[in-house]
Each structure stands twice: as structure tokens, then as C-alpha cells.
Coordinates of C-alpha atoms in Angstrom, one line a residue:
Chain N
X9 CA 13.1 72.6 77.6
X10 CA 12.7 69.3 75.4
X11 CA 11.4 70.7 72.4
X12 CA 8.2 68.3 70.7
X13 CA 9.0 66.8 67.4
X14 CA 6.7 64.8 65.2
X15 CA 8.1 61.8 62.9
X16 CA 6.9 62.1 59.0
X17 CA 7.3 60.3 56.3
X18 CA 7.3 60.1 52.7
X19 CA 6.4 57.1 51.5
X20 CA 3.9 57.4 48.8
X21 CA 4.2 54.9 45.5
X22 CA 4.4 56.3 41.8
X23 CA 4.3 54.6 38.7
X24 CA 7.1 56.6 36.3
X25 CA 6.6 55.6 32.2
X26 CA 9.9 54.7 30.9
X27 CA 8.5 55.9 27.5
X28 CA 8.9 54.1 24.0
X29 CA 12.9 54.0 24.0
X30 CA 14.0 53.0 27.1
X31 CA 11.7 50.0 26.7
X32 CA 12.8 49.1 23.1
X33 CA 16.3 49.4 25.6
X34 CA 14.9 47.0 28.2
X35 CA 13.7 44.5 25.6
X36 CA 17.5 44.2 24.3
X37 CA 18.6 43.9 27.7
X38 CA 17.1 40.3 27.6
X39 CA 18.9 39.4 24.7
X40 CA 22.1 41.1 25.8
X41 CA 21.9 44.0 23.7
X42 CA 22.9 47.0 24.5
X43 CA 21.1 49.6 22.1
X44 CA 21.8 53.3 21.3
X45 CA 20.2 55.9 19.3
X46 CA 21.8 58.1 16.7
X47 CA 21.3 62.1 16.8
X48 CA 20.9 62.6 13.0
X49 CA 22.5 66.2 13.5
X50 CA 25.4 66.3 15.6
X51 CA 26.1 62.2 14.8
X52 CA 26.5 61.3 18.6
X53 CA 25.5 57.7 19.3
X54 CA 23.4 57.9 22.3
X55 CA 23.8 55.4 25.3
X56 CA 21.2 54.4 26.9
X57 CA 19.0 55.9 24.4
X58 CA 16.4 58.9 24.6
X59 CA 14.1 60.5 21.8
X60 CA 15.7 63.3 21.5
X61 CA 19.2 64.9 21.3
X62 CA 19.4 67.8 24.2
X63 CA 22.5 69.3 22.7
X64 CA 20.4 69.5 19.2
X65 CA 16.9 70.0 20.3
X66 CA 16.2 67.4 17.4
X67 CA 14.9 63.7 17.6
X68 CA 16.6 60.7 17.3
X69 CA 16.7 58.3 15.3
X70 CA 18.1 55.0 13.4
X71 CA 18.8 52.0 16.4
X72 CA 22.4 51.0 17.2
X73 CA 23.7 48.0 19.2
X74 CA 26.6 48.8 20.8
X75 CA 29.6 46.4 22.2
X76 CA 28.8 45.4 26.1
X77 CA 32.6 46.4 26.3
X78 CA 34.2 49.8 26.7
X79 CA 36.4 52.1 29.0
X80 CA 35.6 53.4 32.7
X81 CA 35.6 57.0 32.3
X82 CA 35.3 57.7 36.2
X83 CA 34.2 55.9 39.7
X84 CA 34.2 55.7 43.0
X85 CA 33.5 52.9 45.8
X86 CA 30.7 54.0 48.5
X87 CA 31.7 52.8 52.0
X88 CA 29.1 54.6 53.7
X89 CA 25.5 53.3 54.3
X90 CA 23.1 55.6 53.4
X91 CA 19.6 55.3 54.0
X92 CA 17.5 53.5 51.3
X93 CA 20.6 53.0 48.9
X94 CA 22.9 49.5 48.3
X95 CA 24.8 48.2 51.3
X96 CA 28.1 49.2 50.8
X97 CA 31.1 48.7 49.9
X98 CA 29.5 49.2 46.5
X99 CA 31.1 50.6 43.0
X100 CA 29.9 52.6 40.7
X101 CA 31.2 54.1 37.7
X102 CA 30.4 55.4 34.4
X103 CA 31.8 53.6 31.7
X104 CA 31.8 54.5 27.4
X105 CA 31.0 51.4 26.0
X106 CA 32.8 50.7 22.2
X107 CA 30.3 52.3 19.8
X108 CA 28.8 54.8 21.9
X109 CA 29.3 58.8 22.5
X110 CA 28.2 58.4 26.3
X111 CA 28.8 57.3 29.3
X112 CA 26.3 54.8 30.8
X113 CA 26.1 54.6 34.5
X114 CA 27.1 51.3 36.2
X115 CA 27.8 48.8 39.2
X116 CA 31.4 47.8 38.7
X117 CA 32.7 44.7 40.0
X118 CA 34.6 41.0 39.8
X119 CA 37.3 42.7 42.5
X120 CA 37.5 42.6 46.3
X121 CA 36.0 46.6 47.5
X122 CA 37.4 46.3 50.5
X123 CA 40.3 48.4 50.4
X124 CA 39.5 51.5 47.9
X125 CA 42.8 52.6 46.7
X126 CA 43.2 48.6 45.1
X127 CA 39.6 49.5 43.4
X128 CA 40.9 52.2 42.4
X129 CA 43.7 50.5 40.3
X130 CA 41.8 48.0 39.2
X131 CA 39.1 50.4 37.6
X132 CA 41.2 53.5 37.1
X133 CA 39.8 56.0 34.4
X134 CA 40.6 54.8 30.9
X135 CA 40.8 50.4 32.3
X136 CA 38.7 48.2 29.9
X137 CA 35.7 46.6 31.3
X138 CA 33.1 43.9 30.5
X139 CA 29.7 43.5 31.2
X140 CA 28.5 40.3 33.6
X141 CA 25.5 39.6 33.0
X142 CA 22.7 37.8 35.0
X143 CA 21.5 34.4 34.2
X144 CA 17.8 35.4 34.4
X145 CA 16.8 38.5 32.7
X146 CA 13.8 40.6 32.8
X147 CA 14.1 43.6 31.0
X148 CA 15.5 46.2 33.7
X149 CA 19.0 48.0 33.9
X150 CA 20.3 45.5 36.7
X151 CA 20.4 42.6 34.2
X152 CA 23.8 43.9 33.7
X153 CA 24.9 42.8 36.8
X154 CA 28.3 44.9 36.5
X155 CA 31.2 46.1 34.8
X156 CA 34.1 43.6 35.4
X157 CA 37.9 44.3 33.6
X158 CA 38.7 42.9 30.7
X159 CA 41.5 41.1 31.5
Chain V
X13 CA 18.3 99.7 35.5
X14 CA 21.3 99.3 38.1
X15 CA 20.4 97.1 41.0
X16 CA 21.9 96.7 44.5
X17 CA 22.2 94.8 47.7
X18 CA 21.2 96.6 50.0
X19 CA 21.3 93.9 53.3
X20 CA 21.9 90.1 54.3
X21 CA 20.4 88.5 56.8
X22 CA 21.1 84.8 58.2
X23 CA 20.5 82.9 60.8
X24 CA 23.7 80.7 62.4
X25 CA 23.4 77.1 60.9
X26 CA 23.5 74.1 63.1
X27 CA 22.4 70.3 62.7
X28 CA 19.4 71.4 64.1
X29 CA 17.3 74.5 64.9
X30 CA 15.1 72.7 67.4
X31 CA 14.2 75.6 68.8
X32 CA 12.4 77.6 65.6
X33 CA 9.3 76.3 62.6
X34 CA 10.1 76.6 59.1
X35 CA 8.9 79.9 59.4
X36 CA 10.7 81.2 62.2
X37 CA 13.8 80.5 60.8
X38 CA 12.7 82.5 57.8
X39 CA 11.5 85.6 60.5
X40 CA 14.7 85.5 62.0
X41 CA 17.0 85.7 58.6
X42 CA 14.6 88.0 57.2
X43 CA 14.5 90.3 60.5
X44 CA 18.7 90.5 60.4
X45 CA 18.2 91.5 57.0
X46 CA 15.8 94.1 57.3
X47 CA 17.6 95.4 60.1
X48 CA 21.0 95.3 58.0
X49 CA 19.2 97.4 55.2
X50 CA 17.7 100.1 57.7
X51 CA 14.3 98.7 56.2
X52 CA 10.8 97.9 57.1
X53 CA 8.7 94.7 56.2
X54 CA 6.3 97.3 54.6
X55 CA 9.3 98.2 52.5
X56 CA 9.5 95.3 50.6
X57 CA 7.3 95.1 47.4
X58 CA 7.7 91.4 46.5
X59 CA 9.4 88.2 47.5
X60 CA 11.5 85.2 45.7
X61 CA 11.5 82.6 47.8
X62 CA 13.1 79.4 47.2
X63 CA 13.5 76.0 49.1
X64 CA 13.7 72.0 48.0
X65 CA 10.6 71.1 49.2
X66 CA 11.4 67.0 50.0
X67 CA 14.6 68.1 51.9
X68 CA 12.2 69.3 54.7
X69 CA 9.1 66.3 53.9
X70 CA 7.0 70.0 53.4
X71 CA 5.0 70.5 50.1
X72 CA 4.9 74.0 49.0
X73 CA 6.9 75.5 52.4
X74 CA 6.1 78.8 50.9
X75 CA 2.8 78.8 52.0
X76 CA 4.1 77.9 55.8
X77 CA 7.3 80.9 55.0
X78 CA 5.3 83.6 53.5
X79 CA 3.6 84.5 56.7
X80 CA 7.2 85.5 57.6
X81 CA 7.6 87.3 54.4
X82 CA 4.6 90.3 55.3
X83 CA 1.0 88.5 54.0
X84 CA -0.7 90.8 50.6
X85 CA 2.9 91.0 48.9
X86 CA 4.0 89.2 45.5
X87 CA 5.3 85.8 46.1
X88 CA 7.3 83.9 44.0
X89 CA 8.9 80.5 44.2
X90 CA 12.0 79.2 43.0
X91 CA 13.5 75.7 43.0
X92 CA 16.6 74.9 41.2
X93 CA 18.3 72.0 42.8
X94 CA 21.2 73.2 44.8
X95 CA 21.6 76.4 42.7
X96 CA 17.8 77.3 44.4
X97 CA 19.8 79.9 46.6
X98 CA 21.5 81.2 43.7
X99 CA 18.6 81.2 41.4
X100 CA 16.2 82.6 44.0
X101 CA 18.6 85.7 44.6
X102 CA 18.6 86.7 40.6
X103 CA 14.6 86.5 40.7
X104 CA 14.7 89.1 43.0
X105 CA 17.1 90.8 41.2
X106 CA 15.1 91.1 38.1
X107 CA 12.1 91.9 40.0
X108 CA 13.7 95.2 40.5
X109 CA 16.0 95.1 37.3
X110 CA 12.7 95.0 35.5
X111 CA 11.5 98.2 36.7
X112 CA 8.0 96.9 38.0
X113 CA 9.8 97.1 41.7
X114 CA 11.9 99.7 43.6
X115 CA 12.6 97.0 46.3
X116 CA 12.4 92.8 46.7
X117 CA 13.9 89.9 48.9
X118 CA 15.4 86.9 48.3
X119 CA 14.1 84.4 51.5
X120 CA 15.8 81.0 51.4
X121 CA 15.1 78.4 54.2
X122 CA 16.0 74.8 54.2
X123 CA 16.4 72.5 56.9
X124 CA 17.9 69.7 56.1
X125 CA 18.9 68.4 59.8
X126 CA 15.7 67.2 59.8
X127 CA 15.8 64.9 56.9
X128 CA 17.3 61.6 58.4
X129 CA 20.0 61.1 55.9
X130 CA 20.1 64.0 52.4
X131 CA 21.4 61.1 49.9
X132 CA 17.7 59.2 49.4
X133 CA 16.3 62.7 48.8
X134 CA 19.7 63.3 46.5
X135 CA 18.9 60.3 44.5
X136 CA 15.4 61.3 43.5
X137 CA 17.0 64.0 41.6
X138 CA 18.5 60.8 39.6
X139 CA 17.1 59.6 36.5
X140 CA 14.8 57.2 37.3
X141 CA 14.9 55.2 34.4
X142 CA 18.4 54.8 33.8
X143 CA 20.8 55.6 36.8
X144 CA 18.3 55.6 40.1
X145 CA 18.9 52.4 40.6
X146 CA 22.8 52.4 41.1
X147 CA 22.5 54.1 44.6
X148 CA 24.0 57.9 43.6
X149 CA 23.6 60.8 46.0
X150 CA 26.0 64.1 45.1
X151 CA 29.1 62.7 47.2
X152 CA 28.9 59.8 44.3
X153 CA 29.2 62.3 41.7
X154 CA 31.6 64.2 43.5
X155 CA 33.5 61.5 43.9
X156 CA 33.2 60.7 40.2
X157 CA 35.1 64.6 39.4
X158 CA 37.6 63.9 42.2
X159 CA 38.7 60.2 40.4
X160 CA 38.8 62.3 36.8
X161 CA 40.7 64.8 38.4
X162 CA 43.6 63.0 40.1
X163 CA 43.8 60.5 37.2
X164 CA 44.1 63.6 34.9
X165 CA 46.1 65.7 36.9
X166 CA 47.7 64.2 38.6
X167 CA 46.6 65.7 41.9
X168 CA 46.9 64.0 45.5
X169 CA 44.6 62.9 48.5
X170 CA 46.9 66.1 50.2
X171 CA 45.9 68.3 47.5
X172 CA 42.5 68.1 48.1
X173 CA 43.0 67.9 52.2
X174 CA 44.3 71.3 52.3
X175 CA 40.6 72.5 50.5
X176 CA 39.1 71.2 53.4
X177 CA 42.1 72.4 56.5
X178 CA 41.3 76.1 54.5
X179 CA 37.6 75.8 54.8
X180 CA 37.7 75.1 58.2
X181 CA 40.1 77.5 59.7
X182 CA 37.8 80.2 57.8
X183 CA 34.7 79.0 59.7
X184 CA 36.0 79.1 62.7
X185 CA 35.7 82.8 62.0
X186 CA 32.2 82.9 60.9
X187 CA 29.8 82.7 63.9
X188 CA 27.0 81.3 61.8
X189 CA 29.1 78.7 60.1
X190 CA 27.5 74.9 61.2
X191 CA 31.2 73.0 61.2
X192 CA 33.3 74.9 63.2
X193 CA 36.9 73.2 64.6
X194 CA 40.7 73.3 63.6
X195 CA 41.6 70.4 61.5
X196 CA 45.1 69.7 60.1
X197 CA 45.8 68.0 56.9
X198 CA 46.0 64.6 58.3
X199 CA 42.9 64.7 60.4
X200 CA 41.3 65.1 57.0
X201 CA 43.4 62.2 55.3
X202 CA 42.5 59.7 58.7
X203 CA 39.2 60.5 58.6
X204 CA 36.8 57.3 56.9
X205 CA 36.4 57.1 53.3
X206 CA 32.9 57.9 52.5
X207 CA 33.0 57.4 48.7
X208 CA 36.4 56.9 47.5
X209 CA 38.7 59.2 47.5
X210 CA 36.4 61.6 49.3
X211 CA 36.7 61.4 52.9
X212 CA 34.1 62.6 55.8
X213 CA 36.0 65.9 56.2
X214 CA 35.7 66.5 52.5
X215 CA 32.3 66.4 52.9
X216 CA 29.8 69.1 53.8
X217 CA 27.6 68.7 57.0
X218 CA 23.9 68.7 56.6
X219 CA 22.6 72.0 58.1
X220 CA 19.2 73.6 59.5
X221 CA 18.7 77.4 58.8
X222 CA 17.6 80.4 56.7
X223 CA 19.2 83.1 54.8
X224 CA 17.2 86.7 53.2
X225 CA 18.9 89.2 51.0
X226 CA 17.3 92.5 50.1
X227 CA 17.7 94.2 46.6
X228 CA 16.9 98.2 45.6
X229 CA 16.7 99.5 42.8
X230 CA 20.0 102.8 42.5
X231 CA 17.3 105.7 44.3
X232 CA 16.7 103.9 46.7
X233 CA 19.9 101.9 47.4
X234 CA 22.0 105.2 47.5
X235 CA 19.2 106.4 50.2
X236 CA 19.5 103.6 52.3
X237 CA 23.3 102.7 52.8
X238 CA 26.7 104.2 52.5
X239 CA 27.8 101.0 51.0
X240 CA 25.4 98.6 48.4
X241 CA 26.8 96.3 46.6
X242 CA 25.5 96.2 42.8
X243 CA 25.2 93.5 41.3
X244 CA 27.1 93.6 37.9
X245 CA 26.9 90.3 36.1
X246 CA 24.8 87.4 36.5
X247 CA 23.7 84.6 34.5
X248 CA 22.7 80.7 34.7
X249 CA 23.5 77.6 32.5
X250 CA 22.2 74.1 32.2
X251 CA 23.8 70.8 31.4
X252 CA 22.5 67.1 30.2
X253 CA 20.3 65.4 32.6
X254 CA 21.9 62.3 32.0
X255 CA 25.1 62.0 34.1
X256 CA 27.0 59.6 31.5
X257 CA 26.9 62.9 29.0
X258 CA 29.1 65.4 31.3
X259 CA 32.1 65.5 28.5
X260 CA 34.4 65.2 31.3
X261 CA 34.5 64.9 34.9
X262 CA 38.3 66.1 35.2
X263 CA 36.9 69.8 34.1
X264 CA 34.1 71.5 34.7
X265 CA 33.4 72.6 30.9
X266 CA 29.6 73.9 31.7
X267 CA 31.0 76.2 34.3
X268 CA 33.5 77.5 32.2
X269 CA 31.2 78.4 29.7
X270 CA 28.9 80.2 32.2
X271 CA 31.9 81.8 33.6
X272 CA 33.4 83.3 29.6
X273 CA 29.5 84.6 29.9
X274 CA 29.3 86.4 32.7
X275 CA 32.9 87.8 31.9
X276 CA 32.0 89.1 28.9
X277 CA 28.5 90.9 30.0
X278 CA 30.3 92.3 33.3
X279 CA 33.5 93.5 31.7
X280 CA 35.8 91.2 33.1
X281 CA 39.3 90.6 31.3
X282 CA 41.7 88.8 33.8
X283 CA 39.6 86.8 36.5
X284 CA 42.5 86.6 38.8
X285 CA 43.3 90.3 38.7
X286 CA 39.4 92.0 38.3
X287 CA 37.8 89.5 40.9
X288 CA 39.1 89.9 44.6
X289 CA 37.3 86.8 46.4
X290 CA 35.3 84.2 45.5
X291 CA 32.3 82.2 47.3
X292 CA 31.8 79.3 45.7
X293 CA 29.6 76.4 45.9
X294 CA 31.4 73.6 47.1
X295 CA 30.4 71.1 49.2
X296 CA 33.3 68.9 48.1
X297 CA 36.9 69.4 47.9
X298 CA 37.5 68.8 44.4
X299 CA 34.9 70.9 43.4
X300 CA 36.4 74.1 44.7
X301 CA 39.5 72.8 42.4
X302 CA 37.6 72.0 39.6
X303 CA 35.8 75.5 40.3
X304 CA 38.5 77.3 40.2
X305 CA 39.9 76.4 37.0
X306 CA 36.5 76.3 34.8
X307 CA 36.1 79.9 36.3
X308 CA 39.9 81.2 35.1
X309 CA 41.6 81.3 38.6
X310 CA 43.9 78.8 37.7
X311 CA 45.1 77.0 35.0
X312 CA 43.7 73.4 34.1
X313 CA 45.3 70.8 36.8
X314 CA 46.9 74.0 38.8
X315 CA 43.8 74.6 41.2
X316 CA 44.9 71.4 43.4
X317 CA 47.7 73.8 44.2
X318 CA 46.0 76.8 45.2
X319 CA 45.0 75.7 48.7
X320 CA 48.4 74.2 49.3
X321 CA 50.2 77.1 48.5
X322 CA 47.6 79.7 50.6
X323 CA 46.6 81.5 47.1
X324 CA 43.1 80.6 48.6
X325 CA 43.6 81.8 52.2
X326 CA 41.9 85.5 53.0
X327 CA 45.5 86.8 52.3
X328 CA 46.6 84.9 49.5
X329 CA 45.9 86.2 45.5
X330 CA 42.8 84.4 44.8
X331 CA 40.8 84.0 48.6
X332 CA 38.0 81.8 48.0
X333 CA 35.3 80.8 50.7
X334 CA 36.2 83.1 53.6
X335 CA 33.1 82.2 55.0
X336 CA 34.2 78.5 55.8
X337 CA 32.0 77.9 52.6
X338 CA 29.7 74.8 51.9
X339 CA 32.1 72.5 52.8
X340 CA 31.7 74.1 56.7
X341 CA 27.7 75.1 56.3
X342 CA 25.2 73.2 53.8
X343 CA 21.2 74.1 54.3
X344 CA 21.0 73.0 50.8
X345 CA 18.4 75.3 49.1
X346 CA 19.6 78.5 51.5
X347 CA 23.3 77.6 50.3
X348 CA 23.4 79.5 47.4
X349 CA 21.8 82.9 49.2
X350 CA 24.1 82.3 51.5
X351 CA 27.4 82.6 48.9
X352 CA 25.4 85.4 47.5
X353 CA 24.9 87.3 50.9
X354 CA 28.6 86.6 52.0
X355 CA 30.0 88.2 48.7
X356 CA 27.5 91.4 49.6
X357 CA 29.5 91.5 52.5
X358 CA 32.5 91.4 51.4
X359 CA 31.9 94.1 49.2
X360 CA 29.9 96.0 51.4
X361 CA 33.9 95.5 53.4
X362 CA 31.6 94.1 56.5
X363 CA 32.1 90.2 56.0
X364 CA 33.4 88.4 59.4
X365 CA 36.3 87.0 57.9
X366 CA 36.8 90.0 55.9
X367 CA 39.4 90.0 52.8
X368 CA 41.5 93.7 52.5
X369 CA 40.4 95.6 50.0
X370 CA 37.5 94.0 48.2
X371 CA 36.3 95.9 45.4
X372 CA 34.5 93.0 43.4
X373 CA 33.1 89.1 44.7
X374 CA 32.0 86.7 42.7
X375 CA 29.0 84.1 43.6
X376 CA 28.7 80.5 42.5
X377 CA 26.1 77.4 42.8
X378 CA 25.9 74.4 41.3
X379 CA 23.0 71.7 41.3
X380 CA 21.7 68.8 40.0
X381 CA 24.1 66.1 39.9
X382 CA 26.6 68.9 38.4
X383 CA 23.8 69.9 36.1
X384 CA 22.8 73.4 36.6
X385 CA 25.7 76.4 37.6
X386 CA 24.4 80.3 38.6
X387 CA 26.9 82.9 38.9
X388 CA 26.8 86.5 40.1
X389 CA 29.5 89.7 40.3
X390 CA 28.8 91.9 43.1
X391 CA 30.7 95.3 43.0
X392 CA 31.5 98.4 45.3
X393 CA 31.5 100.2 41.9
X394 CA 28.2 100.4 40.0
X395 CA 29.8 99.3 36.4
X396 CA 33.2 97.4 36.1
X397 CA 34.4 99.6 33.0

């Protein structure tokens, strides 16, 4: 027997505050700034920043800019499409930019994706990267446009 | 107050269960469980139920479930990511640790077969301020450990192959395992690269189904079976939201900290020589590896070995995932009841792909983008020492 099934879908619109910080972040995204926040306590500059430390339980508090260069901790090239997220190939990594005590979560690129094991070499943990950024800004996390390496 | 498993019910996991409701898959798991335990339905005095309501598109499933569960009792629900199974089973557990019950279940149902793809669902559990946006689902963050790991370690795409050839050959003993078919090591290696270096038999499947678990308090358990298994150690830990604060995706440093905890509480001095098998949570290669080392099975950069050298396998020294594991079955929010139920089993000496001689099982789940770990220590023994 064909068993019925009904389609349903999910589709309903929210509107998420990004809070004080992350906009005081998104405004220095226009100028290519990339700004942190200091835990007072445990001294860890925080990338992007937040109001408060979770490893202290205490808030945060004088502003940093950091360097828009640093070191790819970890990443991986998605070759699979999956619904609602970036064509692939796309990279991704997390990279510690100079100045910071994080890892910020990024689009690598500048390099052919097309075979992964080359992307791999290119980006491997510990590589130094840049940012590349877009022409026109507007205050959101993709004005970065990626991580490319340094040299 | 000691507290036992006293039965495990689930239902065989497939791409689909066309054939059952949300609740019907919850009767059916719940009904193998009762029938395990020797119990009624009007035995049971409360329920924990847990399930990721957006895997299924169903808002507050419980209320659809707990007509399955026996209408008038205590419901409770629980939803922790992918430790929910985990985290779900210890509710009931302390229902009756507490001493307010004598006997409560632990109903997990999930079907995530029905969800056309588990990654858009995945990256709503992603900050959406900061790291939505760059497309992540858990095989990216996965992925992330396994990169870490190899570039730490030193490990190969071979070492992490045999994780998966392991899994496999395991489920193929389980007759409610989703995944089940003999691979070799290069099967797993020719199969495409879904996010680099994991490949699509690295992965875990997306799987329909339910899973119950009944606990008793030590009169009752004694009354009703020959052979509980009493739960001796349990705990939970959280990590930072923020996936850029993990200190370091080549080891998993939360996990290990979770581990030394429930070590201590439960008695445990040598992992490897007090702890007989091991059902872990891992829907990914690597993270059996990296599991195995945070948890003191092997030493740091040694775990991509285990597999290769059959210390994993049902007869080796450290058998982990003799039920095919996650990487074979994943009905995300059941997952974690289901490593709990299989390490039951194992103690209880009644598991499918039974290990020899099983005195003590452990039980892992991890959730939310590597956030959140539960752990449990099941025992044929009511106190380790």
C-alpha cells in the first residue's frame, strides 16, 4: 500500500537583535576594522566580540582592533550541496587573527577548490592568511569576503 | 539511592518509517521496552521524553508522543542538541535517583528521514550573528577536528577508513541498525568527498525511529530482572557557543574533562582496564578517534590506530560501537538513548553483537557544534569499588 504523506514547511521570518557589540563589530567592518573585546579577568581578547566572557561569567570590556591577518587553525572544503547552504565547492575555516585569543569563523579563498587535498596545502593548520575584502561594505560579516594566504 | 536499567526498547531504524506517526514509532519502542522489563504501561510513574523538535517540522512532538507514553502520567521534556538522547535518559534517572519515583522511561523519537536534507536544520543551531552565514552543518565541524587531527598527528585518510570498515561490519550484526553492508577500506577512501577529508562513508545516514529505556529504583529492579544494569556514574558538561573558542580541534579537551569527572565519581582508575566497551557518539570517523583519547582509551594521536589494529573490534582490548554505532544509525535526538540502551545490553550480556564478558559500558553523546558531551557507566555490579 502507498502510504499518504503531506509536504510541510518551515518558512516563517524572524528578526534576531545582534545586540550592542556585534554592531559596534559591524560598524568597523566598514572601515576594515576588525574589533575585539577584552575579558578584564582571564585577559583573553575576544574575536568577534560578545558582552561577556563565558569562561569568567564576567563582562567585557575595553575595545581592541585587531590585525585582519592571522593563522588558519582548522578547515575543510564542502563539496556537497546541501539544501539552503553556499553552492559548493566552498571553504571554510577558522582562522586566529594576530591580536586575538579566538578563532573567528571564515570563507577561505584566492585558490582553485577543485581538488581538496591542493586546498588542503594551501590552507593547512598553522598557513598565514589575509583578509580580502569587498569593495562595497555595509556592515555585515561577509564584507570580509575571505581568508586568502599571505604569500 | 541506586538506580537501574531495567529494559530497552527500539525500533529498527531506516531512512524512512513510512509505515508508522510520530507516535507510533514511540508505541512500538516503548512496547519492546516494556516487554524487555516484564512491565506494564501502568507501571511506569513518569516520563523524560526528548526529541529536536525542527528535525521532524513538529512543535512540541511531545504532545503528539505522550499519548504513547500512558495519558495522566508526569511528562517531561528534554532537548539538548544531539546529546537530547543522552540527556533525556539521566532525567529519568534522577526521577528515580531522587526518590520521588520507584520507576520512569526515557522515550526518544526522531525522524529525521523526513527532513529533506539535516544540514539547514544543523545550521540553525549556528550562531546567527557571527558564523550562520558561512554555510556550517556538523560534517563542517567534523571536518574541522579531522583537519586538526591529521595535521597534528599525523594520522591518514586509512586511519580514519578503518573507523568506518569497523562500524559497518558491526551493523551488519545489529538488526535495527539503518546502514547495513560490508565495506572495505577502499570503498570508504573512493567514496566522494563530502567536506574534505571526510568522505560519504565517514558520514552517518539520516535515520527514522524511536528508542525507550526503563529505569527502577534497587526494590524494584532486583524484583523484576535477573540482570539490571545500574547506572554508576553520569554527568554532563558544556562548552563555548562560539565555534572559534574550542581551544583545539586536534583534542577533544571538554570531553576529557567530563570524562576525569565521571572517573572520579564512579571509581574508575584505568579506563582501558575498568571499562569493557564503549558506545560512543560518533557520527564521524574522527570523532570516535578524537573520543577515544579525550576519554583515556588511548593516548593523544594513538586512537587513529585503534581501529587499524582491531583494539576496537568486539574482540579487541577496547571494543567500541558494537552496535554499528552512529556512524551506521543516526535518528538524531533518539541517538543518544540508543548508545545508552545498547550499553544496558551489553551489561545486561544480551546485546546482538555481544562483547565476552562485559562487566561495565560506558555511554557518550555529543551535541551542538561539539558543544555539549553526556556520559554514563552502566554496571552489572551495583558500585564499582
Amino acid at each position: 500500500m502507498d502510504v499518504t504523506e503531506f509536504e510541510v514547511w518551515w518558512k516563517i521570518p524572524f528578526r534576531h537583535s545582534a545586540g550592542i557589540h556585534a554592531t559596534r563589530f559591524f560598524e568597523g567592518l566598514k572601515e576594515k576594522k576588525i574589533l575585539g573585546v577584552k575579558c578584564e579577568k582571564c585577559g583573553r581578547v575576544l574575536v568577534p566580540p560578545r558582552a561577556f566572557c563565558e569562561r569568567c561569567h564576567a563582562e567585557t570590556g575595553e575595545w581592541v582592533e585587531v590585525k585582519d591577518e592571522g593563522i588558519v587553525e582548522t578547515m575543510t572544503v564542502t563539496y556537497m550541496k546541501f539544501t539552503g547552504l553556499p553552492d559548493p565547492p566552498y571553504a571554510v575555516g577558522v582562522v586566529k587573527l594576530d591580536g586575538a585569543d579566538t578563532g573567528m569563523l571564515c570563507f577561505l579563498g584566492g585558490v582553485d577548490l577543485s581538488d581538496w587535498r591542493r586546498v588542503h596545502e594551501a590552507f593547512k593548520p598553522g598557513t598565514r592568511v589575509k583578509a580580502v575584502w569587498r569593495e562595497e561594505r555595509e556592515g555585515k560579516i561577509t564584507d570580509i569576503e575571505y581568508f586568502k594566504p599571505l604569500d | 539511592m541506586r538506580v537501574a536499567v531495567v529494559g530497552f526498547g527500539q525500533t529498527p531504524f531506516r531512512t524512512k518509517r513510512k509505515d508508522k506517526t510520530h507516535p507510533e514509532l514511540a508505541f512500538e519502542a516503548i512496547n519492546v521496552a516494556l516487554e524487555h522489563a516484564g512491565l506494564d504501561m501502568k507501571d511506569i510513574e513518569a516520563v523524560a521524553y526528548g526529541s529536536m523538535d525542527p528535525f521532524d517540522g513538529i512543535y512540541c512532538p511531545e504532545r503528539w508522543d505522550a499519548t504513547a507514553c500512558g495519558l495522566e502520567k508526569p511528562v517531561m521534556k528534554i532537548s539538548t542538541g544531539g546529546t537530547t538522547g543522552m540527556t533525556t535518559a539521566l532525567a529519568a534517572y534522577e526521577h528515580v535517583a531522587s526518590g520521588l519515583f520507584d520507576v520512569a522511561m526515557a522515550v526518544c523519537v526522531q525522524r529525521v528521514g523526513e527532513c529533506v536534507d539535516a544540514q539547514p536544520v544543523l545550521n540553525t543551531a549556528v550562531d546567527p550573528i557571527y558564523e550562520r552565514h558561512s554555510g556550517l552543518g556538523a560534517i563542517h565541524v567534523a571536518a574541522f577536528q579531522a583537519t586538526a587531527y591529521m595535521a597534528k598527528y599525523g594520522a591518514t585518510e586509512e586511519d580514519l577508513a578503518w573507523v568506518s570498515v569497523k562500524d559497518h561490519k558491526n551493523a551488519l550484526k545489529n538488526p535495527c541498525a539503518h546502514i547495513r553492508m560490508d565495506i572495505s577500506v577502499e570503498d570508504v577512501l573512493n567514496s566522494r568527498v563530502v567536506c574534505s577529508p571526510l568522505k560519504l562513508l565517514e558520514c552517518c545516514p539520516r535515520s527514522d525511529g524511536a528508542a525507550a529505556v526503563i529505569f527502577a529504583s534497587e526494590d524494584v529492579a532486583k524484583k523484576v530482572r535477573d540482570n539490571p544494569a545500574w547506572v554508576v556514574g553520569e554527568t554532563t558538561i558544556s562548552d563555548s557557543y562560539y565555534l572559534g573558542d574550542r581551544p583545539d580541534f586536534a583534542d577533544w579537551d571538554s570531553l576529557a574533562i567530563a570524562g576525569r569527572r565521571l572517573f572520579r565519581t564512579a571509581g574508575v582508575e584505568n579506563p582501558v582496564k575498568d571499562i569493557d566497551v564503549a558506545e560512543l557518539y560518533s557520527p564521524f570517523t574522527i570523532q570516535e578517534i578524537l573520543e577515544l583519547e579525550a576519554l583515556g582509551f588511548a593516548e593523544k594521536g594513538k586512537g587513529k590506530d585503534f581501529a587499524k589494529e582491531g583494539i576496537t573490534f568486539p574482540d579487541g582490548e577496547m571494543p567500541t560501537n558494537p552496535s554499528g554505532g552512529v556512524l551506521c544509525t543516526n535518528p538524531i535526538g533518539a541517538t543518544g538513548l540508543v548508545r545508552f540502551g545498547e550499553a544496558a545490553l551489553q551489561v545486561m550480556g544480551e546485546a546482538e553483537n555481544q562483547v565476552d564478558g562485559v562487566e561495565v559500558a560506558l555511554s557518550h553523546a555529543w551535541g551542538g557544534t561539539l558543544q555539549f558531551h553526556t556520559l554514563a557507566l552502566l554496571s552489572s555490579r551495583k558500585k564499582l569499588r
